[in-house]
Coordinates of C-alpha atoms and ligand atoms in Angstrom, one line a residue:
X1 CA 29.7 0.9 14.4
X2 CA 26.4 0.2 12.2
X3 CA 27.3 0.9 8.6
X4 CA 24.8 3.8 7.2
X5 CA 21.6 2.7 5.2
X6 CA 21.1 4.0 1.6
X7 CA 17.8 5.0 0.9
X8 CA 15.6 5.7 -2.3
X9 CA 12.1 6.6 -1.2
X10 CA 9.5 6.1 -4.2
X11 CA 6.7 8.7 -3.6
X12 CA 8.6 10.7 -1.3
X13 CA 6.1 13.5 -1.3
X14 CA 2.7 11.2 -0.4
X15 CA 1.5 10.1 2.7
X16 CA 4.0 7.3 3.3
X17 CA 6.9 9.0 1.8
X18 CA 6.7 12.0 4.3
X19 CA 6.3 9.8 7.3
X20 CA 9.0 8.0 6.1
X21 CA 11.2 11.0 6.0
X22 CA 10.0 12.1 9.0
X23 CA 10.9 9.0 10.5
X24 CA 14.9 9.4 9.1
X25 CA 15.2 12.7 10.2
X26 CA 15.3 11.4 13.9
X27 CA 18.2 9.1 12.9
X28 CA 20.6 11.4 11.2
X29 CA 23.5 9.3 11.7
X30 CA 21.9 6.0 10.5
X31 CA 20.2 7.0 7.1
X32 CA 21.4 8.6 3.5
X33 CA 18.9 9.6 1.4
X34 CA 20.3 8.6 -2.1
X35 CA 17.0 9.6 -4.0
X36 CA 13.3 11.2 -4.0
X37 CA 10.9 10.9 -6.4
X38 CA 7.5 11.9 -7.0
X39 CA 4.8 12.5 -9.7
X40 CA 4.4 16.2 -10.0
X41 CA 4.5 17.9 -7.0
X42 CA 8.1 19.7 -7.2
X43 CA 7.4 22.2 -4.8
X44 CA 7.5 19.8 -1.8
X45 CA 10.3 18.0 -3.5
X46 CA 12.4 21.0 -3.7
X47 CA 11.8 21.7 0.5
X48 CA 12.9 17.9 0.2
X49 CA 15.8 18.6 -1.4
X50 CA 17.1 21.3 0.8
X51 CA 16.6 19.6 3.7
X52 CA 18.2 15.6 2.8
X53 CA 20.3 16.7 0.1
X54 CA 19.6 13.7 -2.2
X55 CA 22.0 13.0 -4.8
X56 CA 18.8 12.2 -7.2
X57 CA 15.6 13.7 -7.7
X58 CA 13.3 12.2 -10.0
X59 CA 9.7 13.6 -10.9
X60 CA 7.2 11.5 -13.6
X61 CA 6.2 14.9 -15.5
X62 CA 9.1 16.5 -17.3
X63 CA 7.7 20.3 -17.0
X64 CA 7.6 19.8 -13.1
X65 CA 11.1 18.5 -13.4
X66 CA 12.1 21.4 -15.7
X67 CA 11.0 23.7 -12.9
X68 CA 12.6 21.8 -10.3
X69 CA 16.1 21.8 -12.0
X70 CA 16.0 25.6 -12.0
X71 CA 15.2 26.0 -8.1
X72 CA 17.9 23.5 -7.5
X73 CA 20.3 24.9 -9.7
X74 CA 19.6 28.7 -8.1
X75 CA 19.9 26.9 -4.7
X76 CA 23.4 25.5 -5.7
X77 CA 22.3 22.1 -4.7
X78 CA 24.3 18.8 -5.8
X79 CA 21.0 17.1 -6.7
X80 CA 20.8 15.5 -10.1
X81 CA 17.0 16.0 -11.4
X82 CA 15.9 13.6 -13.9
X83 CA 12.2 12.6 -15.5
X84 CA 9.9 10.0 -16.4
X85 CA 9.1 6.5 -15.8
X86 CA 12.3 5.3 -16.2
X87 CA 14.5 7.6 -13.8
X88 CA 12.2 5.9 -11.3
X89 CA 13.3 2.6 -12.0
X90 CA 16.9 3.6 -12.8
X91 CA 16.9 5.3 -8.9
X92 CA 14.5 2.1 -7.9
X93 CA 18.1 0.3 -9.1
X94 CA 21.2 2.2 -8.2
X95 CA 24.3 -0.1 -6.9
X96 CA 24.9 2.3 -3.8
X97 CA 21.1 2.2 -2.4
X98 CA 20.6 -1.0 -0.5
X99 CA 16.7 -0.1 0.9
X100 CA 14.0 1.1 -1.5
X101 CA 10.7 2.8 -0.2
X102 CA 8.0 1.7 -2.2
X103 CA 5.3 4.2 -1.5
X104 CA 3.8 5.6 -5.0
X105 CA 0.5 4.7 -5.4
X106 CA -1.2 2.5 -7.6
X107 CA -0.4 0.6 -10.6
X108 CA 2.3 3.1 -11.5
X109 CA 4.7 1.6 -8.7
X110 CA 4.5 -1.5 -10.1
X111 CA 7.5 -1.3 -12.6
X112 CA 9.8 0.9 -9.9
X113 CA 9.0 -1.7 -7.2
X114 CA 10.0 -4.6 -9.4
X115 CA 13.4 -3.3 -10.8
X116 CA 14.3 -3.0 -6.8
X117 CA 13.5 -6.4 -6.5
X118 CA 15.6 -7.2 -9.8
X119 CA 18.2 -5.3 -8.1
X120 CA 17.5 -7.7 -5.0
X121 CA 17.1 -4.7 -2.7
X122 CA 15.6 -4.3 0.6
X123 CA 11.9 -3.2 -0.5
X124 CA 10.0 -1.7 2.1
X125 CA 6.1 -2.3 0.4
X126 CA 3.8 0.5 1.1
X127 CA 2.4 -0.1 -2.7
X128 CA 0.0 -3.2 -2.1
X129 CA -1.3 -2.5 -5.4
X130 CA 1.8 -4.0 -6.6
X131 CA 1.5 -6.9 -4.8
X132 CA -2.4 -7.2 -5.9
X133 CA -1.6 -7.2 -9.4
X134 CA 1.3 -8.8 -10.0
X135 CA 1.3 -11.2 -7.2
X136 CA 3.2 -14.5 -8.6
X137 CA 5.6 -12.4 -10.8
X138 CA 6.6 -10.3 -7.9
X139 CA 7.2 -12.9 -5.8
X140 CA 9.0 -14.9 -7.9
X141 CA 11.3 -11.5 -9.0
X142 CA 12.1 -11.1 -4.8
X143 CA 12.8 -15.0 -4.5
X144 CA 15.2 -15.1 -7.8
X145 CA 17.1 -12.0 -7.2
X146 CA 17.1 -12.6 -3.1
X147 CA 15.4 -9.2 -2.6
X148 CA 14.1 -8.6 0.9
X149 CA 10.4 -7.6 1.2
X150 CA 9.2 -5.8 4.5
X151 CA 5.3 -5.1 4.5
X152 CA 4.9 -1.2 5.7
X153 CA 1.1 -1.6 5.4
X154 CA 0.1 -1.7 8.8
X155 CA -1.6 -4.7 9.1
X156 CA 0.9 -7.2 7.6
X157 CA 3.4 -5.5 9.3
X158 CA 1.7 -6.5 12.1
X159 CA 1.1 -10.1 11.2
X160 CA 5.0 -9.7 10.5
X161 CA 6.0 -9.0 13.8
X162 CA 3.6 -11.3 15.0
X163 CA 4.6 -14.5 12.9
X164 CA 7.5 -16.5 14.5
X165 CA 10.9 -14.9 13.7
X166 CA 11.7 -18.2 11.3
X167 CA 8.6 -18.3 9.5
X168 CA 9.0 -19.1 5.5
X169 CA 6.3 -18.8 2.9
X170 CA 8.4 -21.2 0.7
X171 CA 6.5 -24.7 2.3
X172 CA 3.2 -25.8 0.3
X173 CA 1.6 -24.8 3.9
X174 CA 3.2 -22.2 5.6
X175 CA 0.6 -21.3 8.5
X176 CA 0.3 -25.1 9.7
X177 CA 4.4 -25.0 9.0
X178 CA 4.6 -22.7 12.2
X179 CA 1.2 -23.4 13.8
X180 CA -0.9 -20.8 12.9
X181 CA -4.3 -21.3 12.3
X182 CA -5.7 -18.4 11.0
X183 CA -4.6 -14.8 10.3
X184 CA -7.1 -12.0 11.7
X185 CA -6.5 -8.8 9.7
X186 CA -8.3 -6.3 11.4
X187 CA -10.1 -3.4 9.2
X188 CA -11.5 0.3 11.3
X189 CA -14.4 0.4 9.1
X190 CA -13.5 3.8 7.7
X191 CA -15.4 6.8 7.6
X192 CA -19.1 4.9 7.0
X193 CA -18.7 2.2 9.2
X194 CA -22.3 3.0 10.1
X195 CA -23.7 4.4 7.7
X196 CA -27.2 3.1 6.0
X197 CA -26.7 1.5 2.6
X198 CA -29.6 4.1 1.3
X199 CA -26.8 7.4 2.6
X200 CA -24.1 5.3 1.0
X201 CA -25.8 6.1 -2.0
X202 CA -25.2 9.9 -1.7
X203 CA -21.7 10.2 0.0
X204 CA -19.5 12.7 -1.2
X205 CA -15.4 12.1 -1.8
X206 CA -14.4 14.6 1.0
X207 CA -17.2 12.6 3.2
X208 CA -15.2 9.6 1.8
X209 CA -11.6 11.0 2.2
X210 CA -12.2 11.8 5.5
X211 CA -11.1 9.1 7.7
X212 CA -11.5 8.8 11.5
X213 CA -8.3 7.3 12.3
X214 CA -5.7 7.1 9.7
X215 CA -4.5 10.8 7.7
X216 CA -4.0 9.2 4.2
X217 CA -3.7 9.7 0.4
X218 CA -7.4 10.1 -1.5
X219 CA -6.9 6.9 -3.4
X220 CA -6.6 4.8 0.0
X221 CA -8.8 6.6 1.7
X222 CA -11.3 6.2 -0.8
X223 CA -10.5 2.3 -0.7
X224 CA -10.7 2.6 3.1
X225 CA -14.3 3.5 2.5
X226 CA -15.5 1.4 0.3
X227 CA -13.4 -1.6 2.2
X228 CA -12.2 -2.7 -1.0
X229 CA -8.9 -1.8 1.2
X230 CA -9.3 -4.8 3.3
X231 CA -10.1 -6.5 0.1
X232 CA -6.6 -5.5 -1.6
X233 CA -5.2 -6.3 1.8
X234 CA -6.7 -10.3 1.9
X235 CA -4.7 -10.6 -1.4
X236 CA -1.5 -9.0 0.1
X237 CA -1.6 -11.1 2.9
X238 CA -2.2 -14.0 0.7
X239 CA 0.9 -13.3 -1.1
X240 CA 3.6 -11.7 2.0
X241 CA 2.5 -14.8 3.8
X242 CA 1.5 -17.9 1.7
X243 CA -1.8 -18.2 3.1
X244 CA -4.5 -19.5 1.4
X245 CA -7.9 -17.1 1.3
X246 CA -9.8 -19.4 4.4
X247 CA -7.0 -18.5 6.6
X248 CA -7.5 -14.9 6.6
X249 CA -10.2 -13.2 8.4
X250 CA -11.2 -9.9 8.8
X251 CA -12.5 -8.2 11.6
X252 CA -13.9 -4.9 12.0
X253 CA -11.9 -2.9 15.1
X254 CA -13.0 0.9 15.1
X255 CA -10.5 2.3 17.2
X256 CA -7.4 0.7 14.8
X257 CA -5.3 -0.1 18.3
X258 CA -5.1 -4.0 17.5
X259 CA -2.7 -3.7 13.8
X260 CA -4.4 -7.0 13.5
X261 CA -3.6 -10.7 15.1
X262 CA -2.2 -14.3 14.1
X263 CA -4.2 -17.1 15.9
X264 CA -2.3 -20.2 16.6
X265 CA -3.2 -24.1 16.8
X266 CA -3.0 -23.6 20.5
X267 CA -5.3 -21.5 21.6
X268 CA -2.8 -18.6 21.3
X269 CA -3.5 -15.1 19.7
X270 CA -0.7 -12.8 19.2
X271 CA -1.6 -9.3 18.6
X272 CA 0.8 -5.8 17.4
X273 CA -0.9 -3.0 18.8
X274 CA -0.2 1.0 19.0
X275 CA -1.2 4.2 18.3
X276 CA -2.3 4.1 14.4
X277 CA 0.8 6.2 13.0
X278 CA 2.6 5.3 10.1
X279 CA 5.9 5.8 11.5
X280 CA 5.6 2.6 13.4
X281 CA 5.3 -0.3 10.7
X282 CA 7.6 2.3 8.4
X283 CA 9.9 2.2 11.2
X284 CA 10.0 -1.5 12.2
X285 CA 10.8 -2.0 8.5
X286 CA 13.9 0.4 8.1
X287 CA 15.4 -0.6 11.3
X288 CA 14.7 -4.3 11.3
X289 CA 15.3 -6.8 13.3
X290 CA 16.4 -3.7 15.5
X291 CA 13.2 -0.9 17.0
X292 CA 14.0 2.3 16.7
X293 CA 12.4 6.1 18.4
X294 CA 9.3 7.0 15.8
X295 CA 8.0 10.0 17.8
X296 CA 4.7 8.6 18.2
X297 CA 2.9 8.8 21.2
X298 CA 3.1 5.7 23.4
X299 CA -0.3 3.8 23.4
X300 CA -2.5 4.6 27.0
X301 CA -4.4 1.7 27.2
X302 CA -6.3 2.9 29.8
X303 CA -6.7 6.0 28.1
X304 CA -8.5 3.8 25.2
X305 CA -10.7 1.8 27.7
X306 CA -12.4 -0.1 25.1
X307 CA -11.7 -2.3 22.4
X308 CA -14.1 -3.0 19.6
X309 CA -14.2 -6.2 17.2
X310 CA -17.7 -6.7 14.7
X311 CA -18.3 -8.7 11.6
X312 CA -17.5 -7.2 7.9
X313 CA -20.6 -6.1 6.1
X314 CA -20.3 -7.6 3.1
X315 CA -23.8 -6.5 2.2
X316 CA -22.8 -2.4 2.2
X317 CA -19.1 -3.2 1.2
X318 CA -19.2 -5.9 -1.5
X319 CA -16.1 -4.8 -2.9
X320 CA -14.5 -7.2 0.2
X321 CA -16.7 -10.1 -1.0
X322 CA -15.6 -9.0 -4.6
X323 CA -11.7 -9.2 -3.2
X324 CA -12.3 -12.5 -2.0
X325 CA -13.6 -13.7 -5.2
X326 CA -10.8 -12.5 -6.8
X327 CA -8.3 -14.0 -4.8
X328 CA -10.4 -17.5 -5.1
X329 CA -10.6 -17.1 -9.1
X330 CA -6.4 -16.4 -9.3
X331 CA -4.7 -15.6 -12.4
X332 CA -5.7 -12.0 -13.7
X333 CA -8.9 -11.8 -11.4
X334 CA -6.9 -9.7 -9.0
X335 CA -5.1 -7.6 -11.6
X336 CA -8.5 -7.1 -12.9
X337 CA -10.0 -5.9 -9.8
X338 CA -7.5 -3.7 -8.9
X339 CA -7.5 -2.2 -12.5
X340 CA -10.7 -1.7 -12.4
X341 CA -10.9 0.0 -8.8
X342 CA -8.4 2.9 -9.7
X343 CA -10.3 3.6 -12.8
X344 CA -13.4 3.5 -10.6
X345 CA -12.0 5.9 -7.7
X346 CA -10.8 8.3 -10.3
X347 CA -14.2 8.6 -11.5
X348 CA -15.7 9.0 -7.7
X349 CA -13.1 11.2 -7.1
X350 CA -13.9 13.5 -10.0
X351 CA -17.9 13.4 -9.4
X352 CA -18.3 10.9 -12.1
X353 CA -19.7 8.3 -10.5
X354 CA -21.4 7.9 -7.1
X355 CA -19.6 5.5 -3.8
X356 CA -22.2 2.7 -4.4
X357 CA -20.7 2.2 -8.5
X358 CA -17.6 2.0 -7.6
X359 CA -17.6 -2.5 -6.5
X360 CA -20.6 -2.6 -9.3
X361 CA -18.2 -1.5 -11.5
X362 CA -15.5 -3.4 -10.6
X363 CA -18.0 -6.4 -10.2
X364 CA -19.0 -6.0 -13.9
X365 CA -15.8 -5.7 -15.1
X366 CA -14.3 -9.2 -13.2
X367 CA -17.7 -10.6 -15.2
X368 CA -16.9 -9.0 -18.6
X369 CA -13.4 -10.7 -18.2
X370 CA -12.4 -14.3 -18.6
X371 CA -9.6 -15.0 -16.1
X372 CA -6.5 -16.4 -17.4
X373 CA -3.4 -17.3 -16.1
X374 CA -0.3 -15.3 -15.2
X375 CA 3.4 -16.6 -16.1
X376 CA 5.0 -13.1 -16.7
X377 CA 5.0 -9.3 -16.5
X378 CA 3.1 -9.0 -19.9
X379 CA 0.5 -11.2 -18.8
X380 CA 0.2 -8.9 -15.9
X381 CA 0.7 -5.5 -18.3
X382 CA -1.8 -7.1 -20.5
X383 CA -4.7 -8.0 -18.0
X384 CA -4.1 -4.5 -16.3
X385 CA -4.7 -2.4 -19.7
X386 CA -7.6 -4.7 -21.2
X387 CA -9.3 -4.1 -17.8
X388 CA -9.0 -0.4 -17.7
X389 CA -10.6 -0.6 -21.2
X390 CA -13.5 -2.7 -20.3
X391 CA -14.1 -0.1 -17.2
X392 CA -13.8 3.1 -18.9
X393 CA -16.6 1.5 -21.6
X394 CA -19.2 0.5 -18.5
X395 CA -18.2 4.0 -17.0
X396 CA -19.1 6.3 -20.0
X397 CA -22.1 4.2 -20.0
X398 CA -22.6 3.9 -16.8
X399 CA -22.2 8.2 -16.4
X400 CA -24.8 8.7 -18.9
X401 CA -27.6 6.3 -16.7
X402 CA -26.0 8.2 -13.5
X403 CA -26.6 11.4 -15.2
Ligands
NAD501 P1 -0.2 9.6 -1.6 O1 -1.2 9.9 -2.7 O2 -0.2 10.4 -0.4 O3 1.2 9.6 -2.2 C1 1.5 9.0 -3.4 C2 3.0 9.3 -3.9 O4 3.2 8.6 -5.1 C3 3.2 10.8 -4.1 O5 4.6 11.0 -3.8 C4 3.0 10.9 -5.6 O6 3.8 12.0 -6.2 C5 3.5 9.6 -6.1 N1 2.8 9.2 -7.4 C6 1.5 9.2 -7.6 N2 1.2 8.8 -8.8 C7 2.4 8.5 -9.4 C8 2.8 8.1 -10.7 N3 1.9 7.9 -11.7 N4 4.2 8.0 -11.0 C9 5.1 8.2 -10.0 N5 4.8 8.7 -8.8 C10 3.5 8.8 -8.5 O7 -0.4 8.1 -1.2 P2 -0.1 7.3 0.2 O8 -1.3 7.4 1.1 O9 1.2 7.8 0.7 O10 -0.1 5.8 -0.3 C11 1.1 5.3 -1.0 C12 0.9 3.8 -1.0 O11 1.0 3.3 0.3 C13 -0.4 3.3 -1.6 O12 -0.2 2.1 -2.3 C14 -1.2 3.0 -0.3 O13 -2.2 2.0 -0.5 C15 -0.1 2.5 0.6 N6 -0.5 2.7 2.0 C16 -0.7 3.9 2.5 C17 -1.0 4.1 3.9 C18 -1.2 5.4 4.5 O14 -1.4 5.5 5.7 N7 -1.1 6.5 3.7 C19 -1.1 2.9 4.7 C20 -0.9 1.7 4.1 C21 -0.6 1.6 2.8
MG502 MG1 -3.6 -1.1 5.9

């Protein structure tokens, strides 16, 4: 019989973390939820709570946690509630979990995600932003502790499924290790694939949020827009995969049926494709090497007709160029950028700032900043905070210009 999986799912109330729960309640016997967490939204955890019976719930804000004990006490649940930054680690950590959903977003995951790898768990990575800005030190955490490290973000966990079953990213070349040539990650476009760069200039974040084919969280959907996404994604892929920046290539596919493609030294392009749900990649990762039922609608090919492949615009989204760079530069550059970008999409998202400031910011702020390199987690922690300085200086000068 298969032994039951022991599950702490970081950001259990977002995007990922429902579909991830959604996912587990179709395989009763074959998941235990050990743990929840989220940042403040205890209403959704408590409806979590009745329904998988954690044996942790963890919130960041205490007062939402204060409120949460109550319900769970009046409920007579067995569900220990706990606060702050480091329950989320300490459930990121706990002997009896072995698989750890890493689905907060932002920065903020960074610390959770890494004590699962210090714990050498089986992460599943939703949080690219992680990966972004901590790329060498999180690596080197997974190798050192033998932590497992699924990609949940569609795309890589399509170049996953894609790569041969024995690939490593350990040789100095990986891709011409196993014959690949290039890795296509494909990109929808988002919400203004065509729209003018003069409209750009007045898009609204509900305009912005509002995706055609994926139901997100704002920040990603916001980075979806902007295709600073994609950009985030390059340097994912860089790092999941050992590829250097040439090797990846994007390519814009509207309809998000091809999850994106490795090309080999043969002439060969393999290809994941399906309907864009979440449940897939999240379910490929908590079942691997096995597949498992997701609920999602089987893909009508016919149905679809027509697929769709054009060039980025780097021209309208320079925050890809800007990713790019980044990835070129090393060191802090990409700590930097993704810094820079959540301080940017908080502004957009709170009418601070319009779309098209959001890569100028994050442009000026890579210029402001020398890059140097990263050996550990301060480096990171330090290159992270000195950039969200830098960008909340340009932006309270940059709001008074805009105002
Ligand atoms: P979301 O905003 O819907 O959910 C985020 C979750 O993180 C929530 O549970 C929230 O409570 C928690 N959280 C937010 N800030 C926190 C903090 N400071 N401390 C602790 N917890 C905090 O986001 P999402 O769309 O589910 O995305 C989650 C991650 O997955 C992101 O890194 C995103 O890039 C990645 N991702 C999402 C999708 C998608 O389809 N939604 C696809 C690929 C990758
Ligand atoms: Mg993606």
């Amino acid at each position: 019989m298969k032994s039951i999986s022991h599950l702490t799912i970081l950001g259990s109330t977002g995007s990922i973390g429902t579909s991830t729960l959604d996912v587990v309640a179709r395989h009763p016997g074959r998941y235990r939820i050990v743990a929840l967490t989220a940042q403040c939204q205890d209403n959704i955890l408590f409806e979590q709570c009745l329904r998988f019976a954690p044996r942790y719930a963890v919130l960041l804000d205490e007062g939402a946690a204060m409120r949460l004990a109550q319900r769970v006490a009046v409920a007579g649940l067995d569900v220990e509630v706990l606060w702050g930054a480091a329950a989320l680690e300490r459930v990121a950590s706990l002997p009896q979990v072995d698989t750890v959903m890493a689905a907060i977003v932002g920065a903020a995951g960074l610390r959770p995600t890494l004590a699962a790898a210090r714990a050498g768990k089986k992460i599943l990575l939703a949080n690219k932003e992680a990966l972004v800005m901590a790329g060498r030190v999180f690596m080197d955490l997974v190798q050192k502790h033998g932590a497992t490290l699924l990609p949940i973000d569609s795309e890589h966990n399509a170049i996953f499924q894609a790569l041969p079953h024995d690939y490593s990213r350990h040789h100095t070349d990986s891709l011409t290790a196993s014959g690949v040539s290039k890795i296509l990650l494909t990109a929808s476009g988002g919400p203004f694939l065509n729209t003018t760069l003069s409209e750009l200039k007045h898009v609204t974040p509900e305009q912005a949020c509002a995706h055609p084919n994926w139901i997100m969280g704002r920040k990603i959907s916001v980075d979806s827009a902007t295709m600073i996404n994609k950009g985030l994604e390059v340097i994912e892929a860089h790092w999941l995969f050992n590829a250097p920046a040439d090797a990846i290539q994007v390519v814009v596919h509207p309809q998000s049926i091809i999850h994106s493609l490795v090309q080999y030294v043969d002439g060969s392009v393999l290809a994941q494709l399906g309907n864009p749900d979440m449940r897939i990649p999240i379910a490929y990762a908590l079942a691997y090497p096995e597949r498992i039922e997701t609920g999602v609608e089987p893909l009508d090919l016919l149905k679809i007709a027509t697929l769709d492949f054009v060039a980025s615009d780097f021209m309208r989204f320079p925050g890809l160029a800007l990713a790019y760079q980044a990835l070129r530069a090393g060191g802090t550059a990409p700590t930097v950028l993704n810094a820079a970008n959540e301080v940017a999409v908080v502004a957009f998202l709170n009418k601070q700032i319009p779309f098209l400031a959001i890569p100028r910011l994050i442009e000026d702020v890579l210029a402001d900043l020398p890059v140097t390199t990263v050996n550990t987690l301060e480096d990171v922690l330090s290159a992270d905070a000195g950039a969200r300085v830098v960008a909340n200086e340009l932006l309270i000068k940059s709001t008074i210009c805009f105002s």
